Tab-separated table of C-alpha atoms and ligand atoms in Angstrom:
chain	number	residue	atom	x	y	z
A	142	UNK	CA	-78.951	57.513	-145.694
A	143	UNK	CA	-77.977	59.636	-148.779
A	144	UNK	CA	-75.305	58.519	-151.431
A	145	UNK	CA	-72.340	60.714	-150.059
A	146	UNK	CA	-72.850	59.265	-146.502
A	147	UNK	CA	-73.353	55.848	-147.764
A	148	UNK	CA	-69.988	56.210	-149.716
A	149	UNK	CA	-68.223	57.205	-146.399
A	150	UNK	CA	-69.990	55.124	-143.803
A	151	UNK	CA	-71.126	51.762	-144.991
A	152	UNK	CA	-68.740	49.000	-144.591
A	153	UNK	CA	-66.667	51.273	-142.395
A	154	UNK	CA	-67.474	50.446	-139.081
A	155	UNK	CA	-64.564	51.311	-136.549
A	156	UNK	CA	-62.519	48.278	-135.401
A	157	UNK	CA	-64.335	46.736	-132.308
A	158	UNK	CA	-61.010	45.753	-130.725
A	159	UNK	CA	-58.899	48.862	-131.240
A	160	UNK	CA	-61.431	51.515	-132.126
A	161	UNK	CA	-59.361	52.164	-135.400
A	162	UNK	CA	-61.521	54.449	-137.280
A	163	UNK	CA	-60.461	53.093	-140.754
A	164	UNK	CA	-60.956	49.375	-140.430
A	165	UNK	CA	-57.698	47.174	-140.708
A	166	UNK	CA	-56.908	45.336	-143.947
A	167	UNK	CA	-57.462	41.696	-143.062
A	168	UNK	CA	-54.372	40.133	-144.935
A	169	UNK	CA	-55.163	36.447	-143.309
A	170	UNK	CA	-55.901	33.631	-145.412
A	171	UNK	CA	-57.474	31.624	-142.433
A	172	UNK	CA	-59.366	31.997	-139.272
A	173	UNK	CA	-58.655	30.256	-135.953
A	174	UNK	CA	-61.613	28.530	-134.556
A	175	UNK	CA	-62.600	27.901	-131.089
A	176	UNK	CA	-63.511	24.473	-131.817
A	177	UNK	CA	-64.659	22.184	-134.641
A	178	UNK	CA	-67.365	24.200	-136.593
A	179	UNK	CA	-67.077	26.891	-133.928
A	180	UNK	CA	-66.148	30.171	-135.894
A	181	UNK	CA	-67.037	33.713	-136.190
A	182	UNK	CA	-68.370	33.462	-139.762
A	183	UNK	CA	-64.928	33.347	-141.552
A	184	UNK	CA	-63.046	30.227	-142.333
A	185	UNK	CA	-60.828	30.576	-145.433
A	186	UNK	CA	-60.428	33.827	-147.295
A	187	UNK	CA	-61.408	32.713	-150.727
A	188	UNK	CA	-64.705	31.928	-149.391
A	189	UNK	CA	-64.948	35.207	-147.331
A	190	UNK	CA	-62.799	37.969	-145.812
A	191	UNK	CA	-63.902	41.036	-143.760
A	192	UNK	CA	-62.001	43.733	-146.033
A	193	UNK	CA	-64.021	42.208	-149.013
A	194	UNK	CA	-67.234	42.108	-147.267
A	195	UNK	CA	-66.869	45.929	-146.291
A	196	UNK	CA	-66.226	46.748	-150.039
A	197	UNK	CA	-69.146	44.348	-151.185
A	198	UNK	CA	-71.512	46.064	-148.463
A	199	UNK	CA	-70.614	49.746	-150.004
A	200	UNK	CA	-71.156	48.814	-153.425
A	201	UNK	CA	-74.352	46.929	-152.889
A	202	UNK	CA	-75.827	49.974	-151.030
A	203	UNK	CA	-74.573	52.521	-153.679
A	204	UNK	CA	-76.188	50.660	-156.539
A	205	UNK	CA	-79.367	50.033	-154.231
A	206	UNK	CA	-79.046	46.340	-154.542
A	207	UNK	CA	-79.444	43.534	-152.043
A	208	UNK	CA	-76.131	42.050	-152.382
A	209	UNK	CA	-72.499	42.414	-154.070
A	210	UNK	CA	-69.748	39.929	-155.113
A	211	UNK	CA	-66.355	41.675	-155.535
A	212	UNK	CA	-64.040	39.882	-158.079
A	213	UNK	CA	-60.312	40.249	-159.206
A	214	UNK	CA	-61.348	42.154	-162.462
A	215	UNK	CA	-64.228	43.551	-164.293
A	216	UNK	CA	-63.973	40.635	-166.775
A	217	UNK	CA	-64.066	38.167	-163.895
A	218	UNK	CA	-67.219	40.020	-162.481
A	219	UNK	CA	-68.565	39.666	-166.029
A	220	UNK	CA	-67.703	35.896	-165.998
A	221	UNK	CA	-69.439	35.506	-162.726
A	222	UNK	CA	-72.767	36.827	-164.572
A	223	UNK	CA	-72.265	34.394	-167.735
A	224	UNK	CA	-71.644	31.301	-165.079
A	225	UNK	CA	-75.439	31.637	-164.373
A	226	UNK	CA	-76.142	30.620	-167.988
A	227	UNK	CA	-75.865	27.081	-169.521
A	228	UNK	CA	-74.733	25.639	-172.752
A	229	UNK	CA	-77.551	26.089	-175.342
A	230	UNK	CA	-78.664	29.440	-173.841
A	231	UNK	CA	-78.025	32.756	-175.611
A	232	UNK	CA	-77.307	36.333	-174.682
A	233	UNK	CA	-78.436	39.290	-176.545
A	234	UNK	CA	-76.006	42.110	-176.423
A	235	UNK	CA	-75.486	45.608	-177.956
A	236	UNK	CA	-72.713	45.490	-180.619
A	237	UNK	CA	-70.705	48.248	-179.263
A	238	UNK	CA	-69.716	46.359	-176.199
A	239	UNK	CA	-66.456	46.522	-174.326
A	240	UNK	CA	-63.590	44.554	-176.316
A	241	UNK	CA	-62.797	42.305	-173.415
A	242	UNK	CA	-66.591	41.333	-173.146
A	243	UNK	CA	-66.915	40.548	-176.857
A	244	UNK	CA	-63.732	38.468	-176.752
A	245	UNK	CA	-65.044	36.541	-173.560
A	246	UNK	CA	-68.340	35.922	-175.233
A	247	UNK	CA	-66.601	34.906	-178.699
A	248	UNK	CA	-63.527	33.005	-177.704
A	249	UNK	CA	-64.399	31.492	-174.419
A	250	UNK	CA	-68.316	31.106	-173.859
A	251	UNK	CA	-69.046	30.477	-177.514
A	252	UNK	CA	-66.826	27.073	-177.328
A	253	UNK	CA	-68.600	26.306	-174.214
A	254	UNK	CA	-71.896	26.451	-175.855
A	255	UNK	CA	-73.132	30.015	-175.162
A	256	UNK	CA	-74.296	31.870	-178.118
A	257	UNK	CA	-73.940	35.684	-178.214
A	258	UNK	CA	-76.179	37.884	-180.499
A	259	UNK	CA	-75.562	41.442	-180.976
A	260	UNK	CA	-77.935	44.177	-181.856
A	261	UNK	CA	-76.511	46.990	-184.102
A	262	UNK	CA	-79.274	49.229	-183.036
A	263	UNK	CA	-79.889	50.692	-179.720
A	264	UNK	CA	-83.696	50.311	-179.992
A	265	UNK	CA	-85.795	48.165	-177.792
A	266	UNK	CA	-87.462	46.684	-181.020
A	267	UNK	CA	-83.939	45.646	-182.542
A	268	UNK	CA	-83.220	43.682	-179.128
A	269	UNK	CA	-86.630	42.173	-179.333
A	270	UNK	CA	-86.092	40.781	-182.805
A	271	UNK	CA	-82.965	38.874	-181.562
A	272	UNK	CA	-84.640	37.326	-178.551
A	273	UNK	CA	-86.080	33.764	-178.663
A	274	UNK	CA	-87.149	31.189	-175.974
A	275	UNK	CA	-83.378	30.399	-175.445
A	276	UNK	CA	-82.584	33.961	-174.454
A	277	UNK	CA	-81.734	34.317	-170.611
A	278	UNK	CA	-79.798	37.368	-170.708
A	279	UNK	CA	-79.880	40.703	-172.249
A	280	UNK	CA	-76.334	42.414	-171.531
A	281	UNK	CA	-75.764	46.120	-172.309
A	282	UNK	CA	-73.332	48.751	-171.380
A	283	UNK	CA	-74.462	52.393	-171.237
A	284	UNK	CA	-73.160	54.760	-172.091
A	285	UNK	CA	-71.240	52.517	-174.430
A	286	UNK	CA	-67.432	52.400	-175.114
A	287	UNK	CA	-66.215	54.267	-177.361
A	288	UNK	CA	-69.140	55.843	-179.101
A	289	UNK	CA	-71.005	56.899	-175.994
A	290	UNK	CA	-74.590	55.653	-177.184
A	291	UNK	CA	-77.016	55.783	-174.487
A	292	UNK	CA	-79.556	52.893	-174.124
A	293	UNK	CA	-82.739	53.092	-172.581
A	294	UNK	CA	-82.380	50.796	-169.645
A	295	UNK	CA	-86.280	50.918	-168.659
A	296	UNK	CA	-87.383	50.011	-172.061
A	297	UNK	CA	-84.776	47.146	-172.276
A	298	UNK	CA	-85.565	45.860	-168.865
A	299	UNK	CA	-89.075	45.391	-169.904
A	300	UNK	CA	-87.966	43.496	-173.208
A	301	UNK	CA	-85.826	41.126	-171.239
A	302	UNK	CA	-88.370	40.493	-168.607
A	303	UNK	CA	-91.205	39.926	-171.303
A	304	UNK	CA	-89.262	37.148	-172.602
A	305	UNK	CA	-88.495	35.576	-169.305
A	306	UNK	CA	-84.717	36.833	-169.433
A	307	UNK	CA	-82.655	39.092	-167.106
A	308	UNK	CA	-81.201	42.510	-167.816
A	309	UNK	CA	-77.630	43.008	-166.999
A	310	UNK	CA	-75.901	46.601	-167.052
A	311	UNK	CA	-72.337	47.170	-167.059
A	312	UNK	CA	-72.281	50.536	-165.169
A	313	UNK	CA	-68.559	51.353	-165.400
A	314	UNK	CA	-68.815	54.246	-167.619
A	315	UNK	CA	-71.633	55.825	-165.698
A	316	UNK	CA	-71.054	55.014	-161.911
A	317	UNK	CA	-73.738	54.882	-159.526
A	318	UNK	CA	-73.453	58.560	-159.010
A	319	UNK	CA	-74.999	59.231	-162.524
A	320	UNK	CA	-76.933	56.083	-163.088
A	321	UNK	CA	-78.881	53.492	-161.216
A	322	UNK	CA	-79.592	50.598	-163.448
A	323	UNK	CA	-81.250	48.439	-160.604
A	324	UNK	CA	-83.817	51.249	-159.841
A	325	UNK	CA	-84.413	51.449	-163.723
A	326	UNK	CA	-85.447	47.744	-163.888
A	327	UNK	CA	-82.010	45.829	-164.288
A	328	UNK	CA	-81.504	42.612	-162.623
A	329	UNK	CA	-77.647	42.810	-162.270
A	330	UNK	CA	-75.035	45.722	-162.319
A	331	UNK	CA	-71.427	44.821	-163.254
A	332	UNK	CA	-68.763	47.276	-162.641
A	333	UNK	CA	-64.811	47.454	-163.568
A	334	UNK	CA	-63.753	48.748	-160.300
A	335	UNK	CA	-60.543	49.554	-162.112
A	336	UNK	CA	-62.133	52.703	-163.510
A	337	UNK	CA	-63.941	55.530	-161.610
A	338	UNK	CA	-64.797	53.415	-158.431
A	339	UNK	CA	-61.016	52.688	-157.725
A	340	UNK	CA	-60.425	56.073	-159.487
A	341	UNK	CA	-56.556	56.545	-159.127
A	342	UNK	CA	-55.588	53.927	-161.914
A	343	UNK	CA	-53.619	51.742	-158.962
A	344	UNK	CA	-56.004	48.847	-158.773
A	345	UNK	CA	-57.732	46.208	-160.970
A	346	UNK	CA	-61.176	44.946	-159.838
A	347	UNK	CA	-64.616	43.998	-160.511
A	348	UNK	CA	-68.014	43.573	-158.778
A	349	UNK	CA	-71.463	42.174	-159.648
A	350	UNK	CA	-74.519	43.916	-157.678
A	351	UNK	CA	-77.853	42.309	-157.925
A	352	UNK	CA	-81.279	43.489	-157.265
A	353	UNK	CA	-82.520	40.552	-155.407
A	354	UNK	CA	-80.324	38.709	-152.895
A	355	UNK	CA	-81.663	35.292	-154.374
A	356	UNK	CA	-79.822	35.998	-157.880
A	357	UNK	CA	-76.521	36.483	-155.789
A	358	UNK	CA	-76.557	32.544	-154.790
A	359	UNK	CA	-75.068	31.128	-158.174
A	360	UNK	CA	-72.793	34.097	-158.349
A	361	UNK	CA	-71.364	33.622	-154.822
A	362	UNK	CA	-71.136	30.058	-155.402
A	363	UNK	CA	-69.093	30.768	-158.531
A	364	UNK	CA	-66.946	33.309	-156.591
A	365	UNK	CA	-65.794	30.816	-154.306
A	366	UNK	CA	-65.832	27.715	-156.587
A	367	UNK	CA	-63.594	29.539	-159.420
A	368	UNK	CA	-61.808	31.673	-156.898
A	369	UNK	CA	-61.455	34.837	-158.910
A	370	UNK	CA	-61.508	37.055	-155.915
A	371	UNK	CA	-59.699	40.462	-155.291
A	372	UNK	CA	-57.159	40.269	-152.371
A	373	UNK	CA	-57.773	42.254	-149.189
A	374	UNK	CA	-55.239	45.177	-150.342
A	375	UNK	CA	-57.039	45.766	-153.636
A	376	UNK	CA	-60.414	45.837	-151.910
A	377	UNK	CA	-59.107	48.263	-149.402
A	378	UNK	CA	-57.888	50.514	-152.395
A	379	UNK	CA	-61.143	50.155	-154.039
A	380	UNK	CA	-62.970	51.207	-150.977
A	381	UNK	CA	-60.757	54.204	-150.534
A	382	UNK	CA	-61.765	55.200	-153.887
A	383	UNK	CA	-65.311	55.060	-153.318
A	384	UNK	CA	-65.132	57.334	-150.267
A	385	UNK	CA	-64.501	60.340	-152.933
A	386	UNK	CA	-66.452	58.758	-155.996
A	387	UNK	CA	-69.286	61.493	-155.773
A	388	UNK	CA	-66.661	64.313	-155.567
A	389	UNK	CA	-64.724	63.117	-158.307
A	390	UNK	CA	-67.432	62.315	-160.777
A	391	UNK	CA	-68.938	65.858	-160.190
A	392	UNK	CA	-65.581	67.272	-161.420
A	393	UNK	CA	-65.092	64.764	-164.276
A	394	UNK	CA	-68.708	65.709	-165.532
A	395	UNK	CA	-68.013	69.529	-165.249
A	396	UNK	CA	-64.577	69.072	-167.086
A	397	UNK	CA	-65.849	66.833	-169.737
A	398	UNK	CA	-68.967	69.160	-170.436
A	399	UNK	CA	-66.500	72.293	-170.804
A	400	UNK	CA	-64.265	70.260	-173.203
A	401	UNK	CA	-66.938	69.062	-175.424
A	402	UNK	CA	-68.518	72.359	-175.692
A	403	UNK	CA	-65.425	74.101	-176.263
A	404	UNK	CA	-64.405	71.625	-179.073
A	405	UNK	CA	-67.641	71.124	-180.540
A	406	UNK	CA	-67.141	73.004	-183.694
A	407	UNK	CA	-63.345	72.904	-183.911
A	408	UNK	CA	-61.709	73.222	-187.422
A	409	UNK	CA	-59.494	70.155	-187.023
A	410	UNK	CA	-62.330	67.755	-185.859
A	411	UNK	CA	-64.931	65.819	-187.791
A	412	UNK	CA	-66.973	65.250	-184.592
A	413	UNK	CA	-67.219	65.554	-180.976
A	414	UNK	CA	-69.270	62.798	-179.303
A	415	UNK	CA	-70.675	63.579	-175.815
A	416	UNK	CA	-74.139	62.660	-174.593
A	417	UNK	CA	-74.508	66.078	-172.951
A	418	UNK	CA	-74.456	67.914	-176.581
A	419	UNK	CA	-77.645	68.486	-178.089
A	420	UNK	CA	-76.033	67.078	-181.296
A	421	UNK	CA	-75.802	63.720	-179.640
A	422	UNK	CA	-78.261	61.064	-180.844
A	423	UNK	CA	-79.294	60.009	-177.151
A	424	UNK	CA	-79.142	63.389	-175.831
A	425	UNK	CA	-82.781	62.773	-174.447
A	426	UNK	CA	-82.290	59.280	-173.235
A	427	UNK	CA	-79.329	60.357	-171.433
A	428	UNK	CA	-81.370	63.208	-169.653
A	429	UNK	CA	-83.895	60.585	-168.645
A	430	UNK	CA	-81.563	57.680	-167.473
A	431	UNK	CA	-78.548	59.721	-166.025
A	432	UNK	CA	-77.888	62.521	-163.606
A	433	UNK	CA	-75.078	63.920	-165.668
A	434	UNK	CA	-73.588	63.047	-169.007
A	435	UNK	CA	-70.348	61.399	-167.758
A	436	UNK	CA	-66.701	62.039	-168.011
A	437	UNK	CA	-65.908	60.550	-171.288
A	438	UNK	CA	-65.568	62.533	-174.536
A	439	UNK	CA	-64.825	60.937	-177.969
A	440	UNK	CA	-63.704	62.804	-180.913
A	441	UNK	CA	-63.294	62.327	-184.848
A	442	UNK	CA	-59.955	63.890	-185.922
A	443	UNK	CA	-60.202	65.311	-189.409
A	444	UNK	CA	-57.630	63.837	-192.070
A	445	UNK	CA	-56.377	60.404	-192.487
A	446	UNK	CA	-55.144	57.799	-189.952
A	447	UNK	CA	-51.807	59.666	-189.839
A	448	UNK	CA	-53.461	62.907	-188.691
A	449	UNK	CA	-54.960	61.091	-185.830
A	450	UNK	CA	-51.575	59.197	-184.787
A	451	UNK	CA	-49.892	62.844	-184.677
A	452	UNK	CA	-52.561	64.028	-182.303
A	453	UNK	CA	-52.107	61.084	-180.269
A	454	UNK	CA	-48.365	61.536	-179.976
A	455	UNK	CA	-48.432	65.278	-179.214
A	456	UNK	CA	-50.882	65.601	-176.029
A	457	UNK	CA	-48.388	66.396	-173.044
A	458	UNK	CA	-50.934	66.333	-170.396
A	459	UNK	CA	-53.346	63.783	-171.593
A	460	UNK	CA	-51.440	60.428	-171.396
A	461	UNK	CA	-52.046	57.836	-174.208
A	462	UNK	CA	-53.098	54.775	-172.193
A	463	UNK	CA	-55.529	52.198	-171.899
A	464	UNK	CA	-58.273	52.426	-169.034
A	465	UNK	CA	-60.215	55.431	-167.920
A	466	UNK	CA	-61.826	56.878	-164.941
A	467	UNK	CA	-58.748	57.927	-162.989
A	468	UNK	CA	-57.911	61.403	-161.711
A	469	UNK	CA	-55.408	61.855	-164.614
A	470	UNK	CA	-56.716	62.677	-168.125
A	471	UNK	CA	-56.327	59.441	-170.401
A	472	UNK	CA	-56.107	59.524	-174.131
A	473	UNK	CA	-57.178	56.206	-175.895
A	474	UNK	CA	-56.826	55.168	-179.427
A	475	UNK	CA	-59.557	52.494	-179.639
A	476	UNK	CA	-58.730	51.193	-182.933
A	477	UNK	CA	-55.145	49.980	-182.004
A	478	UNK	CA	-55.729	49.664	-177.989
A	479	UNK	CA	-59.028	48.765	-176.422
A	480	UNK	CA	-60.718	47.401	-179.673
A	481	UNK	CA	-57.754	45.863	-181.175
A	482	UNK	CA	-59.156	42.237	-180.507
A	483	UNK	CA	-62.389	43.091	-182.688
A	484	UNK	CA	-61.635	42.193	-186.342
A	485	UNK	CA	-61.380	45.390	-188.387
A	486	UNK	CA	-64.389	44.911	-190.757
A	487	UNK	CA	-66.628	44.425	-187.660
A	488	UNK	CA	-64.972	47.240	-185.709
A	489	UNK	CA	-65.002	49.898	-188.662
A	490	UNK	CA	-68.637	49.086	-189.417
A	491	UNK	CA	-69.451	49.881	-185.889
A	492	UNK	CA	-67.773	53.280	-186.193
A	493	UNK	CA	-64.751	52.545	-184.586
A	494	UNK	CA	-62.405	53.953	-187.135
A	495	UNK	CA	-58.674	55.009	-187.178
A	496	UNK	CA	-59.444	58.528	-186.678
A	497	UNK	CA	-61.365	58.020	-183.451
A	498	UNK	CA	-59.953	58.969	-180.090
A	499	UNK	CA	-61.545	58.554	-176.691
A	500	UNK	CA	-60.807	60.901	-174.065
A	501	UNK	CA	-61.190	60.092	-170.310
A	502	UNK	CA	-61.425	63.488	-168.710
A	503	UNK	CA	-59.484	63.685	-165.549
A	504	UNK	CA	-60.068	66.310	-162.534
A	505	UNK	CA	-57.402	68.580	-163.451
A	506	UNK	CA	-57.656	72.094	-163.937
A	507	UNK	CA	-59.911	72.188	-167.169
A	508	UNK	CA	-58.081	75.417	-168.805
A	509	UNK	CA	-54.936	73.156	-168.835
A	510	UNK	CA	-56.672	70.409	-170.469
A	511	UNK	CA	-58.335	72.552	-173.123
A	512	UNK	CA	-54.743	73.999	-173.620
A	513	UNK	CA	-53.315	70.772	-174.074
A	514	UNK	CA	-55.783	69.310	-176.541
A	515	UNK	CA	-55.657	72.741	-178.503
A	516	UNK	CA	-51.966	72.654	-179.076
A	517	UNK	CA	-51.948	68.716	-180.135
A	518	UNK	CA	-54.635	69.444	-182.637
A	519	UNK	CA	-52.759	72.385	-184.009
B	768	PLP	C1	-62.555	48.225	-168.226
B	768	PLP	C2	-63.899	47.678	-168.570
B	768	PLP	C3	-64.159	46.293	-168.375
B	768	PLP	C4	-63.368	45.196	-167.849
B	768	PLP	O1	-62.839	45.229	-166.702
B	768	PLP	P1	-61.407	45.024	-166.145
B	768	PLP	O2	-61.262	45.659	-164.818
B	768	PLP	O3	-60.297	45.459	-167.156
B	768	PLP	O4	-61.432	43.662	-166.320
B	768	PLP	C5	-65.559	45.986	-168.545
B	768	PLP	N1	-66.275	46.715	-168.860
B	768	PLP	C6	-66.095	47.983	-169.232
B	768	PLP	C7	-67.155	49.060	-169.626
B	768	PLP	C8	-64.870	48.478	-169.060
B	768	PLP	O5	-64.468	49.757	-169.283
């Protein structure tokens, strides 16, 4: 089955008792057994639940992995991958990592004995230099947030594997519609399903997908042992989002491309950052790794911080809000919002200045979006 068919049919078998075409949401916490140890594979909903199983099945299929574990949030899913590591191990990550992932590594796992090292450079050589015999995991996001650098998953998989480590890719920004990390060599894919997969800004969730089923054992164990699971309603909403993921992403990309091209040389902008522009440093890698450059566009506003704050207050359609990947366009000021938990010097050294804005381009009419951004800039 091809992607669009999988998105709609995997984990969506009609209900055997009633024929309901959309499987019911199984809100039960427990399952009645015919006799001791005589059950239908379900005992208690922290351990497993049919609605969650359906979501896990479709996400595994879309990423081309053998298994998936759904979590209550993207960060709970990230924690699931880190839980496979042990005190004394280290993780090598790209520096421009999601703020919450950085906080998790620095303020939770560092105390626990996991060391994180950050490459300031996207090149595989720079990652190689940071790796030693205690490195068990290479962690990347691509495209990165908010600077939209695109990393070479194939080359980094080789770097990790040559050192006996695993490669995990946070594929939240690209989605499996545009990028398939497992096929490019990664071992784990992580999603914040809160973003494009849910797609309607109304459910928080996460998932880990593994290339090999054996790698799911410790993660499934952790999912049940630590209990950071999504409820059945949330699983249902995420799965409903999956059914239109391919349609939405196609429009997100078309709109983002139009906006990036329209504003590329605008007098009020210092820079437009979009991996589909030839001016982007990773234009070629993006063309090789991805089916399309994504729905996120970042911009550097000319002038001081105040000019940027004024811009953020003047858009009418694009709401100033955290998060991304929903049908509505959202504007984010990373320095005060998503990246506020990163110390200022570190943040600015990485290019996340007060003048940077990140636009999650929605699926509205693109002419309306262009008009909104134009009037806010002027
Ligand atoms: C939002 C996000 C996360 C965290 O996901 P939550 O669902 O908010 O916990 C992780 N990685 C990326 C790239 C994100 O955008």
